[in-house]
């Protein structure tokens, strides 16, 4: 049964994830459901269950580590985009100030033209 778990079920899930057939969320859900099934099947066999539990805990740790790595990459990408947005906003603010100055200059020139006529 353990060989079925390790070599068949988990391997199929991992291959499907690697090939892009399933998404990370699907992979994690399938692994969780598989763990739940295995736990249910072996609940009455304490000695076997302890060995399986250690194996399941290790695979869960790997899943969590992979998820954490993915989240950290996404966070880094978001931080980079925030910097880019801040830079763009600074440019927009600078241009808005320039537009206000040009509008003030234009008003001043209009007033001067009106005063001369």
Tab-separated table of C-alpha atoms in Angstrom, residues 7-8 11-12 15-16 18 20 22 30 34 40-41 57-59 61 63-64 76 79 89 106 113 115-116:
chain	number	residue	atom	x	y	z
A	7	UNK	CA	5.062	5.427	-6.500
A	8	UNK	CA	1.675	5.596	-8.116
A	11	UNK	CA	3.968	10.297	-8.725
A	12	UNK	CA	0.901	10.805	-10.929
A	15	UNK	CA	3.774	14.515	-13.011
A	16	UNK	CA	0.431	16.206	-13.672
A	18	UNK	CA	4.989	19.333	-13.542
A	20	UNK	CA	0.935	21.872	-16.162
A	22	UNK	CA	-3.087	20.693	-12.798
A	30	UNK	CA	-5.067	16.129	-4.271
A	34	UNK	CA	-4.603	11.340	-0.660
A	40	UNK	CA	-8.248	6.492	7.028
A	41	UNK	CA	-6.989	3.174	5.620
A	57	UNK	CA	4.688	14.908	7.591
A	58	UNK	CA	7.800	15.043	5.411
A	59	UNK	CA	5.761	15.426	2.213
A	61	UNK	CA	6.768	19.986	4.878
A	63	UNK	CA	4.584	21.192	0.054
A	64	UNK	CA	4.635	24.042	2.573
A	76	UNK	CA	9.306	40.178	-4.395
A	79	UNK	CA	7.571	44.937	-4.199
A	89	UNK	CA	3.680	58.438	-9.720
A	106	UNK	CA	-0.443	81.301	-19.616
A	113	UNK	CA	-2.191	90.870	-23.268
A	115	UNK	CA	-3.772	94.978	-20.078
A	116	UNK	CA	-1.990	96.070	-23.249
